[in-house]
Short mmCIF file of N, CA and C in Angstrom, two decimals:
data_model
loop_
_atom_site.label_atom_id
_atom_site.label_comp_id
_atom_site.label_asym_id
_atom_site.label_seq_id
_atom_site.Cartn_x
_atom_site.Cartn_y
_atom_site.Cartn_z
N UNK N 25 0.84 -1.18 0.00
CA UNK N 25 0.00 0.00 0.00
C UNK N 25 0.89 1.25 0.00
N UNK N 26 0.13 1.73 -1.10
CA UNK N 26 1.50 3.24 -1.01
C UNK N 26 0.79 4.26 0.12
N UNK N 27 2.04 5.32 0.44
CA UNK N 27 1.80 5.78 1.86
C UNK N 27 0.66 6.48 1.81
N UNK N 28 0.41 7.42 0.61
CA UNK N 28 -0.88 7.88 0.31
C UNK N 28 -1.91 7.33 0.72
N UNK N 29 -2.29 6.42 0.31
CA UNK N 29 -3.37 4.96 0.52
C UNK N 29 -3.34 4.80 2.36
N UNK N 30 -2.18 5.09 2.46
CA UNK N 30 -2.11 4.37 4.30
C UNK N 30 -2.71 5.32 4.59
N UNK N 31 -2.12 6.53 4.71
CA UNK N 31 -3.29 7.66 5.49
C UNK N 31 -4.21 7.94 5.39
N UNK N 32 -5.04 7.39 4.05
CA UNK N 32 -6.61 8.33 3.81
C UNK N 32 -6.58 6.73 4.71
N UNK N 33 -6.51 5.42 4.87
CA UNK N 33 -6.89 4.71 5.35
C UNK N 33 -6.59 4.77 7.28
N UNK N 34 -6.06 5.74 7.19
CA UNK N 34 -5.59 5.61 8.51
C UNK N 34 -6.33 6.91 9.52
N UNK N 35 -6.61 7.78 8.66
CA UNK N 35 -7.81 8.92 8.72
C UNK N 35 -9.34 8.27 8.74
N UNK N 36 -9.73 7.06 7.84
CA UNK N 36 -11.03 6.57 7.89
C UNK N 36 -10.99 5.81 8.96
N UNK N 37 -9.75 5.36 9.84
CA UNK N 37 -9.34 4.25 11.16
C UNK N 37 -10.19 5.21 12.00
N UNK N 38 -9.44 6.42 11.83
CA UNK N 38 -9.53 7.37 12.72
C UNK N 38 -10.99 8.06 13.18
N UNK N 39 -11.57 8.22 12.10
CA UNK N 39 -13.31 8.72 11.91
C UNK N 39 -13.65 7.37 13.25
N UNK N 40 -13.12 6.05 12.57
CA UNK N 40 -14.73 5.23 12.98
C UNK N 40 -13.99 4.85 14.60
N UNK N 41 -12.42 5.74 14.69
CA UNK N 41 -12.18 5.36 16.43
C UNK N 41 -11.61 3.49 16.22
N UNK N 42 -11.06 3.33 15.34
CA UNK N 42 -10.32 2.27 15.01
C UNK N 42 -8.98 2.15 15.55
N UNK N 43 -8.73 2.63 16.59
CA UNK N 43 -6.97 2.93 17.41
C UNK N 43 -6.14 1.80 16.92
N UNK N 44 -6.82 0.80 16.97
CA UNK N 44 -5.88 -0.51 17.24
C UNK N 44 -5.43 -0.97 15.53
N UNK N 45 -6.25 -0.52 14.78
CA UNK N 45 -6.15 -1.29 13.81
C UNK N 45 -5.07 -0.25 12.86
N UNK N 46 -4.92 1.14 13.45
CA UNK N 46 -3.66 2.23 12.89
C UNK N 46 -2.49 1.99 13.72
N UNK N 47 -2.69 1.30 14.57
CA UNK N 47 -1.43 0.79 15.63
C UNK N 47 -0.93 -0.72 14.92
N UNK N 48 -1.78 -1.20 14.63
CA UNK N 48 -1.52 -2.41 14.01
C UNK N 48 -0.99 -2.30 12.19
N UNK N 49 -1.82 -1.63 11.53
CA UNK N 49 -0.87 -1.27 10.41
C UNK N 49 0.45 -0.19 10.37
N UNK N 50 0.92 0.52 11.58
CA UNK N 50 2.03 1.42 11.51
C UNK N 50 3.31 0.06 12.08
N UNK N 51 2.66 -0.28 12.83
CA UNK N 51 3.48 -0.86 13.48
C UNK N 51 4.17 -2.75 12.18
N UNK N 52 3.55 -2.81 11.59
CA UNK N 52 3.74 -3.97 10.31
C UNK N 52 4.47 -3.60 9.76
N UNK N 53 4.73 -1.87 9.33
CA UNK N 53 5.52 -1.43 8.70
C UNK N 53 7.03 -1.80 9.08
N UNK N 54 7.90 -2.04 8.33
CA UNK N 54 9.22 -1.62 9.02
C UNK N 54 9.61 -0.66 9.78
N UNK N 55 10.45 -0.02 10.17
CA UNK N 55 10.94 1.26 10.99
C UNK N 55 11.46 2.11 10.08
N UNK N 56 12.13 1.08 9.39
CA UNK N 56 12.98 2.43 8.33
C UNK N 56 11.56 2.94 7.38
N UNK N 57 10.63 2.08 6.94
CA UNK N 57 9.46 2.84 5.97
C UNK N 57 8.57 3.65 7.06
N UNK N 58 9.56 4.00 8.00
CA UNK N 58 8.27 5.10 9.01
C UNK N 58 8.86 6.75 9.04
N UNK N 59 8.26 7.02 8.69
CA UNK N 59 8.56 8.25 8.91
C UNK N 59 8.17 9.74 9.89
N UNK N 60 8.21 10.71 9.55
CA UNK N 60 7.95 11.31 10.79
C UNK N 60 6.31 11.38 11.07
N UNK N 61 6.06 11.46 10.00
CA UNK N 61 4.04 11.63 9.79
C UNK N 61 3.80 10.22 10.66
N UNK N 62 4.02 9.18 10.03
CA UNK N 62 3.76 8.14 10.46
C UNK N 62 4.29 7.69 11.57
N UNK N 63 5.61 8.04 12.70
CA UNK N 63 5.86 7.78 13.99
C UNK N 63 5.18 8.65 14.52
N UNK N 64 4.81 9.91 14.36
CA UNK N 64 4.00 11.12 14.91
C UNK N 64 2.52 10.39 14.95
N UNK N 65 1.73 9.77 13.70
CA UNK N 65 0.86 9.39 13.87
C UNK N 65 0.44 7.49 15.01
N UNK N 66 1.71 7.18 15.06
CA UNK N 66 1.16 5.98 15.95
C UNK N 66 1.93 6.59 17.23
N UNK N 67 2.47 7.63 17.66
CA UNK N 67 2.61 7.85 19.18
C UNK N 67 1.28 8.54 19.58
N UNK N 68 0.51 9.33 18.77
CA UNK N 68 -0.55 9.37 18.99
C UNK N 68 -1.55 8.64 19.32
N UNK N 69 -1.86 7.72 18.45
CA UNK N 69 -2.87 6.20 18.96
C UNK N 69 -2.42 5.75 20.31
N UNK N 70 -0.97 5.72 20.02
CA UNK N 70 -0.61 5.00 22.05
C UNK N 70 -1.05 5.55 22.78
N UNK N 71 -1.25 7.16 22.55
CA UNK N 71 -1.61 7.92 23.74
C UNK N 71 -2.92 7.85 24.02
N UNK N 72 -3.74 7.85 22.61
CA UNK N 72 -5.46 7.33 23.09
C UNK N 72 -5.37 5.76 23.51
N UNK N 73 -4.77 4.97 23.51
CA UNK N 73 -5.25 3.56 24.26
C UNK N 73 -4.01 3.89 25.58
N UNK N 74 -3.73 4.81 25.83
CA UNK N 74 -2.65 4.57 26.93
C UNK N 74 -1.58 4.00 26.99
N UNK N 75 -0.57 3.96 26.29
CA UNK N 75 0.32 3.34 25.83
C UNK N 75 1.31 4.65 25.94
N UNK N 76 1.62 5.67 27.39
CA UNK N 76 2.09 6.90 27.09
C UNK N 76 3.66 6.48 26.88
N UNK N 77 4.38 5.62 27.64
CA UNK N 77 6.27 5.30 27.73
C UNK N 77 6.44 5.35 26.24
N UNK N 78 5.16 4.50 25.54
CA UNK N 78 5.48 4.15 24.28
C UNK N 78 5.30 5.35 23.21
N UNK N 79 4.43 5.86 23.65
CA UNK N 79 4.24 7.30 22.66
C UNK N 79 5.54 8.10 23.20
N UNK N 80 5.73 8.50 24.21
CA UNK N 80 7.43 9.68 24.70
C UNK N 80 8.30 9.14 23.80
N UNK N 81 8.57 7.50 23.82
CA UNK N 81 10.03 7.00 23.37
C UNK N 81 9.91 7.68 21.85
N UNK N 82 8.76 7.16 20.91
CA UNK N 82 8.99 7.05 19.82
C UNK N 82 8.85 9.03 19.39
N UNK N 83 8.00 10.01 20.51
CA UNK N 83 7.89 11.56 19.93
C UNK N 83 9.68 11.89 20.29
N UNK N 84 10.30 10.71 20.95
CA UNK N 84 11.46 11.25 21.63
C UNK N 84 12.69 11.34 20.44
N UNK N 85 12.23 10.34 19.09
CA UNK N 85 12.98 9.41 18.16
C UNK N 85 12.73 10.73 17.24
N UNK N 86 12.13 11.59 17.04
CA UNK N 86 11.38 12.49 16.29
C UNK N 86 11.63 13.79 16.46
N UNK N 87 12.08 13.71 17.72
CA UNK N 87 12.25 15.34 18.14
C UNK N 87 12.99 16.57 17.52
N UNK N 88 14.02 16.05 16.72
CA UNK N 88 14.68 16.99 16.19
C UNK N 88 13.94 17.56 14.86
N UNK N 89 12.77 16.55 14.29
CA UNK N 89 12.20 16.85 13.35
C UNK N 89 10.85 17.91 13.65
N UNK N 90 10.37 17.52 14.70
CA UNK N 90 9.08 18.09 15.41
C UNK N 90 9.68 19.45 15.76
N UNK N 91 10.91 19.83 16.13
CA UNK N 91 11.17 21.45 16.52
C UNK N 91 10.51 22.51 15.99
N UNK N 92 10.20 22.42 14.82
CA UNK N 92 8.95 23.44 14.01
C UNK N 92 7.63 22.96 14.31
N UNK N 93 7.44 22.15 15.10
CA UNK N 93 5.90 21.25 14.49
C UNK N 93 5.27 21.40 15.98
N UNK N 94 4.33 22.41 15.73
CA UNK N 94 3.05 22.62 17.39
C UNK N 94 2.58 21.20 17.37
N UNK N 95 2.33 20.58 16.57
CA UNK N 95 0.95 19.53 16.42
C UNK N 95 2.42 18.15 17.57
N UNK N 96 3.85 18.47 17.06
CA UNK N 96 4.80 17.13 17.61
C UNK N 96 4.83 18.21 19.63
N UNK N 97 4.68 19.23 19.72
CA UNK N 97 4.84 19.73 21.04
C UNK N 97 3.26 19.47 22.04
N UNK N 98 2.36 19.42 20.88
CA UNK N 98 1.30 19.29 21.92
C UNK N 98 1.24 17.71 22.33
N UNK N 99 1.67 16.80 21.11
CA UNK N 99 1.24 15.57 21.60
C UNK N 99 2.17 14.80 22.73
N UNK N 100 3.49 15.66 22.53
CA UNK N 100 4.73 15.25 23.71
C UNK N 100 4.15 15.86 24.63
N UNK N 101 3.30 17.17 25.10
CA UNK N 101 2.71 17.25 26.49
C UNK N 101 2.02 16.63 27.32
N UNK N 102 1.00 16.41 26.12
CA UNK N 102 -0.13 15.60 26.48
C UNK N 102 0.23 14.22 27.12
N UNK N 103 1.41 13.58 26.16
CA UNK N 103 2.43 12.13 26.58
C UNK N 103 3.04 12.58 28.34
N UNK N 104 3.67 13.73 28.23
CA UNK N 104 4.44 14.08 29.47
C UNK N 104 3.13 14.08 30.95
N UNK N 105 2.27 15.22 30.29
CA UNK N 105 0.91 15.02 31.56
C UNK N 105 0.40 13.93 31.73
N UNK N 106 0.58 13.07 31.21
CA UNK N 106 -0.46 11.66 31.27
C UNK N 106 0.77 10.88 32.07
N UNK N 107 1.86 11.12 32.06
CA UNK N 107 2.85 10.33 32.80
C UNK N 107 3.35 11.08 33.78
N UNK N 108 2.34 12.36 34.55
CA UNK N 108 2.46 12.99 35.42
C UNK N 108 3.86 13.44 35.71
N UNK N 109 4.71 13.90 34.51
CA UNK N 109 5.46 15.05 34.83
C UNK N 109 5.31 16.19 34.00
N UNK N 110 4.63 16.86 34.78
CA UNK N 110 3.63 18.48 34.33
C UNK N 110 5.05 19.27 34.27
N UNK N 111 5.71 19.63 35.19
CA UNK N 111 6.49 20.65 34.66
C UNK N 111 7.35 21.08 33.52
N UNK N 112 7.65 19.19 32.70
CA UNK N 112 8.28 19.06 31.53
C UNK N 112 6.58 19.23 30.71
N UNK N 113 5.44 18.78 30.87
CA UNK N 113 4.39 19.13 30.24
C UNK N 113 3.88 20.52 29.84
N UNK N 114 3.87 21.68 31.05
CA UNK N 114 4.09 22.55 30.76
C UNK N 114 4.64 23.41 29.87
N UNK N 115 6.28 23.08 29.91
CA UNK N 115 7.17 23.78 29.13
C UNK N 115 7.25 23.11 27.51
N UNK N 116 6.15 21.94 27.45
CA UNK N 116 6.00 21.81 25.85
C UNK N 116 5.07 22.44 25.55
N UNK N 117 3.85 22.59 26.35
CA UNK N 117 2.86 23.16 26.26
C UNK N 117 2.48 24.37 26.34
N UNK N 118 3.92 25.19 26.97
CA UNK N 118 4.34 27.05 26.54
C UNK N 118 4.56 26.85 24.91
N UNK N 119 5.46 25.83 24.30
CA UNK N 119 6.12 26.21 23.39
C UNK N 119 4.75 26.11 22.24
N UNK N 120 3.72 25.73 22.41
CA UNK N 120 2.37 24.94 21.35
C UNK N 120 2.15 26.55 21.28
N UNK N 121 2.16 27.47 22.56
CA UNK N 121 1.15 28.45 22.40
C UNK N 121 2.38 29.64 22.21
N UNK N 122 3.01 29.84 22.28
CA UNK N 122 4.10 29.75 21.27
C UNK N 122 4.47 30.05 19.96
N UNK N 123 3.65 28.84 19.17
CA UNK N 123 3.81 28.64 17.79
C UNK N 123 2.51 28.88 17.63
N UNK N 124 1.32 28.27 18.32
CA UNK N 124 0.08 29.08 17.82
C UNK N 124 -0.91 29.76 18.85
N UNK N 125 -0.41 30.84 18.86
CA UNK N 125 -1.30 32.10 19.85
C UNK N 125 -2.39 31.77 20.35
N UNK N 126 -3.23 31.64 21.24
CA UNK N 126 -4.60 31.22 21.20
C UNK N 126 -5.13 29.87 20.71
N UNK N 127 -4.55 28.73 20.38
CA UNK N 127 -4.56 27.75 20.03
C UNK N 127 -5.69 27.08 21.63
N UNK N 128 -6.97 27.11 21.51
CA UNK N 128 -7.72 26.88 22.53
C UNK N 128 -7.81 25.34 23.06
N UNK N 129 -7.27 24.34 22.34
CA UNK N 129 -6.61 22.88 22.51
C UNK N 129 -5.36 23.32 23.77
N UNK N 130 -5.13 23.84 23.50
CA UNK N 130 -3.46 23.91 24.08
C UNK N 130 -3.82 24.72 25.81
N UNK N 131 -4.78 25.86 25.43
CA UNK N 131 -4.90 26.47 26.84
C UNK N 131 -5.45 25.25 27.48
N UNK N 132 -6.14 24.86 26.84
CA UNK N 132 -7.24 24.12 28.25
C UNK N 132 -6.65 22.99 29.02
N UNK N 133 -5.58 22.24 28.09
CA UNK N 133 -4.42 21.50 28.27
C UNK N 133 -3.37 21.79 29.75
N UNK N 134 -3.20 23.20 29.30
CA UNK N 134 -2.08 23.95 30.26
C UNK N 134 -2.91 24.33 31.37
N UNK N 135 -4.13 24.69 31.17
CA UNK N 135 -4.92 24.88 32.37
C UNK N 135 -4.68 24.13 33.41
N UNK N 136 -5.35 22.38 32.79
CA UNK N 136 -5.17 21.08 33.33
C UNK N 136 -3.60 20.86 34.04
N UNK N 137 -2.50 21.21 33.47
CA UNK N 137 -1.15 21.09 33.97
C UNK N 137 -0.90 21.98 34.84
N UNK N 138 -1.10 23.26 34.91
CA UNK N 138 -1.16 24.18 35.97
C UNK N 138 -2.24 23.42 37.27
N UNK N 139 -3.46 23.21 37.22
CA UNK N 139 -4.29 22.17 38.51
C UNK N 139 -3.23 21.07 39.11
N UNK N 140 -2.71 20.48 38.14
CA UNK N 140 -1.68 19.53 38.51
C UNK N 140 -0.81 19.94 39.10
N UNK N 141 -0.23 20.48 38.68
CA UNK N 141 1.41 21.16 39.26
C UNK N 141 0.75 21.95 40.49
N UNK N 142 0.06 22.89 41.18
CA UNK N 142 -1.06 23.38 41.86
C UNK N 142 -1.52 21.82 43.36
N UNK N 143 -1.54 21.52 42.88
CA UNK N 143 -2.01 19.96 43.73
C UNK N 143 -1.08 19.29 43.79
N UNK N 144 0.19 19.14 42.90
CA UNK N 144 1.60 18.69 43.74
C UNK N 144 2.15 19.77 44.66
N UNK N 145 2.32 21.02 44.81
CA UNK N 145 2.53 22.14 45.45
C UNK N 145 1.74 22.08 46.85
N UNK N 146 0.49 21.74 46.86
CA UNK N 146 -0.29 21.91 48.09
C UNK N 146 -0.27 20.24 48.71
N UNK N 147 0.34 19.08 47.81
CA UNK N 147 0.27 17.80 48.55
C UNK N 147 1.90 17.57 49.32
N UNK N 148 2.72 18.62 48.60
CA UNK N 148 4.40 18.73 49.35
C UNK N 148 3.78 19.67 50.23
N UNK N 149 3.27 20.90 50.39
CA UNK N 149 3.03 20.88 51.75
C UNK N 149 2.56 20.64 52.89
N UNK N 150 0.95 20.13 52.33
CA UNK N 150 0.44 19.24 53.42
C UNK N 150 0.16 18.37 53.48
N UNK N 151 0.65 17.15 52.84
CA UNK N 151 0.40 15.82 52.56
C UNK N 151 -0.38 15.67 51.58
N UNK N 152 -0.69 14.19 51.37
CA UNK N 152 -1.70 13.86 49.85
C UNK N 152 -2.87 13.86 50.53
N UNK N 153 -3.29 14.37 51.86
CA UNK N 153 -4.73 14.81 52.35
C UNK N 153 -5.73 13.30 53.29
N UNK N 154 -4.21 12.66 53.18
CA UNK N 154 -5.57 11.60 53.50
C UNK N 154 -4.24 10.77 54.86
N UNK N 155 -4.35 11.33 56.04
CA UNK N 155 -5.12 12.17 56.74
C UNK N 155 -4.12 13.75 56.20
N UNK N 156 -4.72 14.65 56.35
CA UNK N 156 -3.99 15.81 56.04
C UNK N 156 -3.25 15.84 57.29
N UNK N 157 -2.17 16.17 57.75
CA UNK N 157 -1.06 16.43 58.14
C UNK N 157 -1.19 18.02 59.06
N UNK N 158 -1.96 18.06 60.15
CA UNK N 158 -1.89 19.41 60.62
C UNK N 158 -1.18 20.18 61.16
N UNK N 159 -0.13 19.68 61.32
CA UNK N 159 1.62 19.70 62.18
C UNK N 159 1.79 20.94 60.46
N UNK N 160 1.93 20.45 59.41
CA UNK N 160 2.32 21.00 57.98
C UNK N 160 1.61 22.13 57.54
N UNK N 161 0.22 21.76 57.85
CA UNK N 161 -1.14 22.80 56.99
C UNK N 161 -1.16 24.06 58.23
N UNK N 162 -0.94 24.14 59.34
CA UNK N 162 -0.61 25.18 60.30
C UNK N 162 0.52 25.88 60.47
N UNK N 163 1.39 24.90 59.84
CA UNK N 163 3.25 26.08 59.81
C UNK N 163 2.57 26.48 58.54
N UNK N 164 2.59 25.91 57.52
CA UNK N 164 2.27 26.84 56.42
C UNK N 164 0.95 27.81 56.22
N UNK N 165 -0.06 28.17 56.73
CA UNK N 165 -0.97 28.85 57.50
C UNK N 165 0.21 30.05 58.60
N UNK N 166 0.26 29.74 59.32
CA UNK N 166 0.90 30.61 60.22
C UNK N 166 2.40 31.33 60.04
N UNK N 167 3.05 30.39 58.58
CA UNK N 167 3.78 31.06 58.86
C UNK N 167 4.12 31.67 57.15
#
């Protein structure tokens, strides 16, 4: 199948929510017939079935190509927040808005990473809440 053919087929995967079956034809491919569209497009699928180690490694294989590319910075955030390190999530997710101003995908994203980062900040100071820690939540209160 020429590559043409793979993507309108991999776009109609995509309509009917077919994850597995664009994970399953990228992945048949060799490595060397993959390219950046096509490693960009199956670290994506990992990330909708959860497969995030596997989506980072391969946006990681890519990166020097993605340096121009918002669409390769949002999906390495999204990979980074889902594997709960927001502050490297963040700083991909400055660079999306960045490259596209107002890009309303991207705020609501960073919103979400700011709550996060926000709730690691308040669980280093007073515990993860369960029991909250009042020895912690009163020095930091009082002081």
């Amino acid at each position: 199948m020429k590559k043409e053919e793979l993507l309108a087929q991999i776009d109609q995967w995509r309509k009917n929510m077919e994850h597995q079956k664009i994970i399953d034809a990228i992945t048949a491919l060799p490595e060397t017939e993959r390219d950046y569209v096509l490693t960009c497009t199956l670290a994506r699928e990992y990330n909708v079935v959860n497969r995030f180690a596997e989506a980072k490694e391969l946006l990681e294989s890519v990166k020097k190509e993605g340096k121009g590319d918002p669409n390769w910075y949002f999906h390495y955030a999204y990979t980074l927040f889902s594997l709960n390190r927001f502050a490297e999530a963040k700083q991909a997710m400055q660079q999306v808005l960045k490259m596209v101003p107002g890009n309303k995908n991207a705020m609501l994203l960073l919103k979400s990473i700011d709550v996060r980062l926000d709730k690691e900040e308040a669980q280093k100071k007073f515990g993860n809440g369960l029991p909250v820690d009042e020895e912690k939540a009163l020095d930091y209160v009082l002081n």
